[in-house]
PDB file of C-alpha atoms in Angstrom:
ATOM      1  CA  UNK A   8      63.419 -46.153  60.358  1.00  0.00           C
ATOM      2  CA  UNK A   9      63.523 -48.181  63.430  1.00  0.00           C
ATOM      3  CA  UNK A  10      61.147 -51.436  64.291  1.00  0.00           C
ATOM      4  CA  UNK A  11      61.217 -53.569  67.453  1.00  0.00           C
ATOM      5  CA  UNK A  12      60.253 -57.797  67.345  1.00  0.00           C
ATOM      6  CA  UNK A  13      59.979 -58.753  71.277  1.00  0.00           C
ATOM      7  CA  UNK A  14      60.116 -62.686  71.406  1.00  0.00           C
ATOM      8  CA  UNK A  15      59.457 -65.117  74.285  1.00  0.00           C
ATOM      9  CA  UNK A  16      61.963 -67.157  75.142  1.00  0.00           C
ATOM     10  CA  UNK A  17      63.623 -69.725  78.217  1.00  0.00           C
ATOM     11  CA  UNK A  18      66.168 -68.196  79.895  1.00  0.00           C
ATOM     12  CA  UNK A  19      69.689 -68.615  78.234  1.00  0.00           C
ATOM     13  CA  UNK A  20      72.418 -67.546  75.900  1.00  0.00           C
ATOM     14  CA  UNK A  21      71.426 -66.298  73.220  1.00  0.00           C
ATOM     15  CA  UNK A  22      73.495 -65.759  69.391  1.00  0.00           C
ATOM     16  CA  UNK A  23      71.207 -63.677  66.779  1.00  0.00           C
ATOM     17  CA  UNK A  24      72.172 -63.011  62.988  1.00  0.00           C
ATOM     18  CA  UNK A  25      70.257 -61.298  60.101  1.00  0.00           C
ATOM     19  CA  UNK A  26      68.997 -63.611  57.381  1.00  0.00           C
ATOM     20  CA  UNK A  27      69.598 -62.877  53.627  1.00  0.00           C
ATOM     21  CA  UNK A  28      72.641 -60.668  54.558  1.00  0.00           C
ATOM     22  CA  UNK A  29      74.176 -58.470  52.886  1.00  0.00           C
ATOM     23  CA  UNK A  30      72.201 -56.640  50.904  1.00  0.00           C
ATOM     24  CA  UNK A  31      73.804 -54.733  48.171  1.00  0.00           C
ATOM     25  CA  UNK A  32      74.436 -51.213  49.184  1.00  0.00           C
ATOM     26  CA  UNK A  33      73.575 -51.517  52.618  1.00  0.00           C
ATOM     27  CA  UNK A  34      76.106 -52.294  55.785  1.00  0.00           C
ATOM     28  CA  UNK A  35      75.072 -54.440  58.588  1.00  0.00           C
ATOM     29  CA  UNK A  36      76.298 -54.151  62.143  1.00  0.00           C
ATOM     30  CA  UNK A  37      75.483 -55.630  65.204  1.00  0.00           C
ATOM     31  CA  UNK A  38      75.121 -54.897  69.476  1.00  0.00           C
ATOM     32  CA  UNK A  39      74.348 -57.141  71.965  1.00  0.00           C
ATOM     33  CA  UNK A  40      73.369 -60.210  69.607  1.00  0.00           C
ATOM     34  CA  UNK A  41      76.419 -62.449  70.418  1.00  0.00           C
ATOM     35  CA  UNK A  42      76.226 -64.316  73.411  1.00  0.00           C
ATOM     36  CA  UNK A  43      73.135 -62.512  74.331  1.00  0.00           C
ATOM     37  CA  UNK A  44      72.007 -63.875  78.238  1.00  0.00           C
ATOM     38  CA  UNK A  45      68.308 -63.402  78.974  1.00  0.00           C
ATOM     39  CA  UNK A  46      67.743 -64.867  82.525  1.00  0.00           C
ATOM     40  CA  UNK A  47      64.778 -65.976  83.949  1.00  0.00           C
ATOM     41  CA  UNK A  48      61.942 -63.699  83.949  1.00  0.00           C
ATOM     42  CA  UNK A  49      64.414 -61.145  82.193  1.00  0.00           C
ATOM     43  CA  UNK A  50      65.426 -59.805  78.769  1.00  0.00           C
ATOM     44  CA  UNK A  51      68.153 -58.532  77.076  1.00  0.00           C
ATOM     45  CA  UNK A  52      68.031 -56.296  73.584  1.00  0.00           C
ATOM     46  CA  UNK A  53      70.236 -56.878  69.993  1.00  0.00           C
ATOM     47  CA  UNK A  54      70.310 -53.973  67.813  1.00  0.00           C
ATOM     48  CA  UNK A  55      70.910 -54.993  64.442  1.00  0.00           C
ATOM     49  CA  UNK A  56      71.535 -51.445  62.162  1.00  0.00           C
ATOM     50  CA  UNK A  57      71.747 -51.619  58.390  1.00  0.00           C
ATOM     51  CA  UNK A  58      72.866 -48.908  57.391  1.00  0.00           C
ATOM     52  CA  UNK A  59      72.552 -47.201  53.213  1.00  0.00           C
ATOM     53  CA  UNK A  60      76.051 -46.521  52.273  1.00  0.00           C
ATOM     54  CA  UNK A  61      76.567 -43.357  49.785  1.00  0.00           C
ATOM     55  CA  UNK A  62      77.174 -43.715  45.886  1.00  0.00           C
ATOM     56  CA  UNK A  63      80.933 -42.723  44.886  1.00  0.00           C
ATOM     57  CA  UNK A  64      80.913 -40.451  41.569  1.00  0.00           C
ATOM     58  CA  UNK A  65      84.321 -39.908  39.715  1.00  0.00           C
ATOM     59  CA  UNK A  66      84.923 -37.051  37.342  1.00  0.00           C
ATOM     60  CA  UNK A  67      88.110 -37.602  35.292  1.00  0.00           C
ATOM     61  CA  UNK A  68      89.895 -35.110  32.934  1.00  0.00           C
ATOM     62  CA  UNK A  69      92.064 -36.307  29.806  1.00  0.00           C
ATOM     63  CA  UNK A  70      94.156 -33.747  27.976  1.00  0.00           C
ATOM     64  CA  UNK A  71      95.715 -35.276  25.023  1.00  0.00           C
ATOM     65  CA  UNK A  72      98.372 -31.989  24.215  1.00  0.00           C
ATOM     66  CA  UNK A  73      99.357 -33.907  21.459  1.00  0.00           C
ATOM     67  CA  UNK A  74      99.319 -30.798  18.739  1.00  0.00           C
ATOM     68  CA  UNK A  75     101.091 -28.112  21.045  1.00  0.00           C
ATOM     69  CA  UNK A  76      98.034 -27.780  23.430  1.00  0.00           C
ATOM     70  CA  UNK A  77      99.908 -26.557  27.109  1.00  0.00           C
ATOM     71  CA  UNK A  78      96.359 -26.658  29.243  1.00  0.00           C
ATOM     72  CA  UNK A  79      96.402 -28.655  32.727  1.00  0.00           C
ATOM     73  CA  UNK A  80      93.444 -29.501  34.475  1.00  0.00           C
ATOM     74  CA  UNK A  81      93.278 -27.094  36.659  1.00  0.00           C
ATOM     75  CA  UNK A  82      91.942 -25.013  33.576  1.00  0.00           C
ATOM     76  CA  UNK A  83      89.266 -27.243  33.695  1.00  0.00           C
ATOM     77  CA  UNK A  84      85.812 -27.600  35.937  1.00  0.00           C
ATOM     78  CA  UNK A  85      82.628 -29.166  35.996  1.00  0.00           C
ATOM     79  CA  UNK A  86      79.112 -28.737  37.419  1.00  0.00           C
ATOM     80  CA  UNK A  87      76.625 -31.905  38.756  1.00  0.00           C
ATOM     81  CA  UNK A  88      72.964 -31.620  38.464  1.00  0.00           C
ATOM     82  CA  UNK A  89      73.741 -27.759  37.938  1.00  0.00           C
ATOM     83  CA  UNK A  90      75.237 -27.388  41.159  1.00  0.00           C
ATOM     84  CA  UNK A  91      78.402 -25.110  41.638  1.00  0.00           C
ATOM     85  CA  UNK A  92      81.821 -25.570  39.766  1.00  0.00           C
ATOM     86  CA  UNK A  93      84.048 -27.864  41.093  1.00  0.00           C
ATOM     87  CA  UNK A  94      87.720 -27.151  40.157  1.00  0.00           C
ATOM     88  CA  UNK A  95      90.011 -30.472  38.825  1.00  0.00           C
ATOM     89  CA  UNK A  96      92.488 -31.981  40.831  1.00  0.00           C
ATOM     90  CA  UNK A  97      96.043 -31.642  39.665  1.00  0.00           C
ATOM     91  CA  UNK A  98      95.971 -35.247  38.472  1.00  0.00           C
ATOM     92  CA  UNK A  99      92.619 -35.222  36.393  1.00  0.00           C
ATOM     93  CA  UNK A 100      90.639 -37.131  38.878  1.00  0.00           C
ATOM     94  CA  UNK A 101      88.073 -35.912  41.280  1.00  0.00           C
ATOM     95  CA  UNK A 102      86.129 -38.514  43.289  1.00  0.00           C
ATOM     96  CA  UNK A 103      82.605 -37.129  44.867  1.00  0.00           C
ATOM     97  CA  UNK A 104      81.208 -38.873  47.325  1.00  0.00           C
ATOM     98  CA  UNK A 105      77.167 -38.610  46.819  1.00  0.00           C
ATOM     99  CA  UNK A 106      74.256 -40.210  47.319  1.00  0.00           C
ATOM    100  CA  UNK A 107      72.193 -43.131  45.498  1.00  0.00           C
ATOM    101  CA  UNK A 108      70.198 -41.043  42.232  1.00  0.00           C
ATOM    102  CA  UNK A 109      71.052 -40.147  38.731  1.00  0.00           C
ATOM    103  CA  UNK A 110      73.232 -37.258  37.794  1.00  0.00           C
ATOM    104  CA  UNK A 111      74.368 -35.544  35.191  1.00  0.00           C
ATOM    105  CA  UNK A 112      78.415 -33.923  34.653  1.00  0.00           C
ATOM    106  CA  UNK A 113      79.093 -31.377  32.369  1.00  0.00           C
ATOM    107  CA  UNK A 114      82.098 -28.894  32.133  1.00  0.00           C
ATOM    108  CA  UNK A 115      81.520 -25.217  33.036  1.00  0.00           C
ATOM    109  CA  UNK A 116      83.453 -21.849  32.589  1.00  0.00           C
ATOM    110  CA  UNK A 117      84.533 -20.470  29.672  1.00  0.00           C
ATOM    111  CA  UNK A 118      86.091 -22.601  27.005  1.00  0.00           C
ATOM    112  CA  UNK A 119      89.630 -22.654  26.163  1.00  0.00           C
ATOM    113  CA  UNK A 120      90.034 -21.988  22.335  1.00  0.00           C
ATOM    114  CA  UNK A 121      91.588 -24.499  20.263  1.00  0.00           C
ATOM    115  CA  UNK A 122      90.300 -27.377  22.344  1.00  0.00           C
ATOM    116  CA  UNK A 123      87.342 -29.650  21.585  1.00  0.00           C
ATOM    117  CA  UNK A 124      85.456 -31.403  24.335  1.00  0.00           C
ATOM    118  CA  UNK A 125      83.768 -34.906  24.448  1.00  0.00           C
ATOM    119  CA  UNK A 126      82.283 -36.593  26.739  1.00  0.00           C
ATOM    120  CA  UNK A 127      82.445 -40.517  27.894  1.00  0.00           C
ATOM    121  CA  UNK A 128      79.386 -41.371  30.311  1.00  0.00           C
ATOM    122  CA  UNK A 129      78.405 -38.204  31.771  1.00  0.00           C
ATOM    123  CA  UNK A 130      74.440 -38.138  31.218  1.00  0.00           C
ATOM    124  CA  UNK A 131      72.136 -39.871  32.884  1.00  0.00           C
ATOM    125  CA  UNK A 132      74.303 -41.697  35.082  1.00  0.00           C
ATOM    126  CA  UNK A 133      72.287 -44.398  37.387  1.00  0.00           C
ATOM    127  CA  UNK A 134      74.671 -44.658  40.746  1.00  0.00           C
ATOM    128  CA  UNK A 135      72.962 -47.570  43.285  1.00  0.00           C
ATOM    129  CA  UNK A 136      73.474 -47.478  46.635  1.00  0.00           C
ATOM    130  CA  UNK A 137      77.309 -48.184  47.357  1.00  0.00           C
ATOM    131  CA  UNK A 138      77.989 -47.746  43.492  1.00  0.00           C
ATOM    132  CA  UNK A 139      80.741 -46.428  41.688  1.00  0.00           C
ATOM    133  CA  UNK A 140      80.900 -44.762  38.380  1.00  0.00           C
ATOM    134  CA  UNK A 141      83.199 -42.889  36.486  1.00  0.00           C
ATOM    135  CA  UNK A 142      82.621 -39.821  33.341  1.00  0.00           C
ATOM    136  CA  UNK A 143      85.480 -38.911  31.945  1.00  0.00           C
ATOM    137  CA  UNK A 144      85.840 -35.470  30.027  1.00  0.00           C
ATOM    138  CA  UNK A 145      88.370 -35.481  27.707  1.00  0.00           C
ATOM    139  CA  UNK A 146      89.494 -32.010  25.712  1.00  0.00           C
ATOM    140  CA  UNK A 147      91.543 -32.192  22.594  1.00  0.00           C
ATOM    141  CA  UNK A 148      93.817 -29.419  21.594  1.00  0.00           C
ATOM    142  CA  UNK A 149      93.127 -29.334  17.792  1.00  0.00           C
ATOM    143  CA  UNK A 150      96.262 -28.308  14.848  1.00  0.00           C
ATOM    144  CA  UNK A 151      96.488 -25.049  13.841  1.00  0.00           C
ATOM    145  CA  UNK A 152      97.109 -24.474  10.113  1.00  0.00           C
ATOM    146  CA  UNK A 153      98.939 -22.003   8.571  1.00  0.00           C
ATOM    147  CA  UNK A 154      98.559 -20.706   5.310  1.00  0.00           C
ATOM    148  CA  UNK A 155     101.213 -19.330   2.926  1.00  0.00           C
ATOM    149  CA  UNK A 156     100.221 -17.041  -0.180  1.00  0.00           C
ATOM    150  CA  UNK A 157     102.666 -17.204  -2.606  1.00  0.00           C
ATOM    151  CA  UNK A 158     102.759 -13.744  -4.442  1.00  0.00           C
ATOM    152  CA  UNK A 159     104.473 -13.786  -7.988  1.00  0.00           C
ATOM    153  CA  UNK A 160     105.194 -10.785 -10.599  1.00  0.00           C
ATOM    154  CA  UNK A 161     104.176 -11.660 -13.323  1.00  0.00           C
ATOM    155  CA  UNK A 162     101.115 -14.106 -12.291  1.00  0.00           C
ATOM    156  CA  UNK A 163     101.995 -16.296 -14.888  1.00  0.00           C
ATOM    157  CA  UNK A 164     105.349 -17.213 -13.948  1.00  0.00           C
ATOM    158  CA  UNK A 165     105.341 -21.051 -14.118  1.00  0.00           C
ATOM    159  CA  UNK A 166     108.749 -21.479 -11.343  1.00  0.00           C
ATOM    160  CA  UNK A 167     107.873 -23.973  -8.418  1.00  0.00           C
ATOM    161  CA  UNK A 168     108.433 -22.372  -5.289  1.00  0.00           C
ATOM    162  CA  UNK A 169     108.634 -24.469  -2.350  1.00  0.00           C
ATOM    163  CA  UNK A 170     108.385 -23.710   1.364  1.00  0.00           C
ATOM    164  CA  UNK A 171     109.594 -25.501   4.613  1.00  0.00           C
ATOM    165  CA  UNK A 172     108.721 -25.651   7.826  1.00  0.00           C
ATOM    166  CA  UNK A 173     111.484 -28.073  10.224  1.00  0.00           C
ATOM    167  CA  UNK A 174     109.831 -30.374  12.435  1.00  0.00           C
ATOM    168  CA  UNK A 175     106.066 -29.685  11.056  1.00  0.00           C
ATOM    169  CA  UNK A 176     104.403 -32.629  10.253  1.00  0.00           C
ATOM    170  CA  UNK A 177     104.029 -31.177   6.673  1.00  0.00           C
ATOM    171  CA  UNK A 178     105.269 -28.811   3.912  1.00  0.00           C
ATOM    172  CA  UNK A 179     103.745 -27.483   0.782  1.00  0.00           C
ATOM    173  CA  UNK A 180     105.574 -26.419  -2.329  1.00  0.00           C
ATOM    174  CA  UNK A 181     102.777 -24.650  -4.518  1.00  0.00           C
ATOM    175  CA  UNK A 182     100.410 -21.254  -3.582  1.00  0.00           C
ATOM    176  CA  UNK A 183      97.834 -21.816  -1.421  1.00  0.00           C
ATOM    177  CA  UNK A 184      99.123 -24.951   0.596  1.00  0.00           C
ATOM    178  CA  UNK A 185      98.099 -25.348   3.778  1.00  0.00           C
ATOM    179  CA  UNK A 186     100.396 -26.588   6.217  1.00  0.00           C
ATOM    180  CA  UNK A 187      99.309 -28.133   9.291  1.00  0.00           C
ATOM    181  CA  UNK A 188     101.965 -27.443  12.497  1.00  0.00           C
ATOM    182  CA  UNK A 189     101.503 -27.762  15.819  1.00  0.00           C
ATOM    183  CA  UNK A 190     101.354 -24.521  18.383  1.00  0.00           C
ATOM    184  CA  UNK A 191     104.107 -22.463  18.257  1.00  0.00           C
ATOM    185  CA  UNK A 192     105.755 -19.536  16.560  1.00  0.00           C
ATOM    186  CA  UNK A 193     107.578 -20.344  12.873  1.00  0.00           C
ATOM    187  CA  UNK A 194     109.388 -17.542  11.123  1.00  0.00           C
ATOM    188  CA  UNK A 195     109.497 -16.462   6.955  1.00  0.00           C
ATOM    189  CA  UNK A 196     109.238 -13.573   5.961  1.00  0.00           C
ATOM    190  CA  UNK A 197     106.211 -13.278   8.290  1.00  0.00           C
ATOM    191  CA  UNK A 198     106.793 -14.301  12.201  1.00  0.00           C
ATOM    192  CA  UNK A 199     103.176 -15.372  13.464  1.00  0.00           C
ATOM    193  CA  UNK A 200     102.296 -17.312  16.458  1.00  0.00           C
ATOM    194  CA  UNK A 201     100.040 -20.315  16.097  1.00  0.00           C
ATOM    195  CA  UNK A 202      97.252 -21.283  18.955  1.00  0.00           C
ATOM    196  CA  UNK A 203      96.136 -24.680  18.523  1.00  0.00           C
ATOM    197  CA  UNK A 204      92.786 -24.724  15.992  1.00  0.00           C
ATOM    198  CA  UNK A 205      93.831 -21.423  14.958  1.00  0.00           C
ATOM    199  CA  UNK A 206      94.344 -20.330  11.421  1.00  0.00           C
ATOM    200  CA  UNK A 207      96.691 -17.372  10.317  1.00  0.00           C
ATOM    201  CA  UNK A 208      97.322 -16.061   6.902  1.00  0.00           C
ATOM    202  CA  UNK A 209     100.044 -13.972   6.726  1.00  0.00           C
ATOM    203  CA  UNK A 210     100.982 -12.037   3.112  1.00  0.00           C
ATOM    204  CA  UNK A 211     103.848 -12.764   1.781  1.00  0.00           C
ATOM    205  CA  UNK A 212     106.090 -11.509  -1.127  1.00  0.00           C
ATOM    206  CA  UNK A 213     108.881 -12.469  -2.996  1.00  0.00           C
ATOM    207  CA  UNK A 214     109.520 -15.936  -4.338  1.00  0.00           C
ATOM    208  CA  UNK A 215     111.539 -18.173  -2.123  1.00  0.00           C
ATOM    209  CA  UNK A 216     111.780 -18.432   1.813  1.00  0.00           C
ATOM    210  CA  UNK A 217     111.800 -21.550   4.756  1.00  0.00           C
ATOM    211  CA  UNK A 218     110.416 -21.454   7.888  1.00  0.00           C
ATOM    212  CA  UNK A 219     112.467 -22.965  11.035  1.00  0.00           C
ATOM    213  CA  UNK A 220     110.658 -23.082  14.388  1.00  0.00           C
TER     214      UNK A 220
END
């Protein structure tokens, strides 16, 4: 949009500014309005441009991997207003450069299993001219939990059995315990790998055993 304001004036030198200046989300630049000479019976132009400067949208990714989880975000994208996938940065943090309107982040592809997703800001986000905001997407790898059967001949048999795993955050001494580990592999009697949010029951027999990771 472009207007014109022609004004009649004495010859001389001339110094022009824009009133009420800035104006949030807008930059303001100027050409030919310092030390502007309009001789006699002549004119000379200043071009003041104000120009809409674009909305800044960043996308961050938090991965706790606090239970075993081993996913990077890289594993990770997300779609705007439905548009196509953007991949994370290695670092987590993706900054889009868009324009003033409302938008809306969610993550796309297929979902990595023991991992729950949440998200911090990510609907209905209002970005002003020259604005910033920031959705973060955070995905939490979840415990697996492993549960031990304890067999016994005869069923009645009363002796307290106990098991162990080293460096679980847990241990159970009676049938049916569950024992929450993080991911990885423990060995018994039984040798079963553990994704995170995963559960595994393997059988087991005879009365006594440990488990060391």
């Amino acid at each position: 949009f472009d207007s014109a304001e022609h004004f009649n004036t004495a010859m001389g030198t001339y110094n022009v500014v824009e009133m009420n200046t800035p104006i949030a989300g807008y930059a303001t630049s100027y050409a030919g309005c310092e030390n502007a000479v309009v001789p006699n019976g002549g004119s000379a132009t200043c071009i003041i441009t104000n120009d809409d400067q674009p909305a800044t949208l960043i996308v961050e990714k938090v991965l706790p991997n606090n239970n075993g989880g081993d996913a990077n975000p890289e594993d990770f994208s997300f779609s705007v207003n439905g548009d196509n996938p953007v991949d994370f940065q290695g670092d987590g943090s993706n900054s889009l450069t868009v324009n003033a309107g409302i938008y809306n982040v969610v993550e796309t592809g297929t979902s990595i299993t023991g991992y729950t997703t949440t998200y911090n800001n990510c609907a209905n986000i209002n970005l002003p001219l020259g604005g910033t905001a920031t959705c973060t997407i955070t995905n939490d790898d979840q415990p697996g939990h492993l549960i031990v059967h304890k067999v016994t001949n005869p069923v009645n048999d009363s002796t307290v059995f106990s098991i162990t795993l080293d460096s679980a955050p847990a241990s159970g001494n009676v049938s049916g315990t569950v024992v929450w580990v993080r991911g990885g592999k423990f060995g018994m009697t039984f040798d079963v790998e553990i994704e995170p949010g995963e559960a595994r029951k393997p059988v087991g027999s005879g009365k006594s055993g440990s488990g060391v990771p």
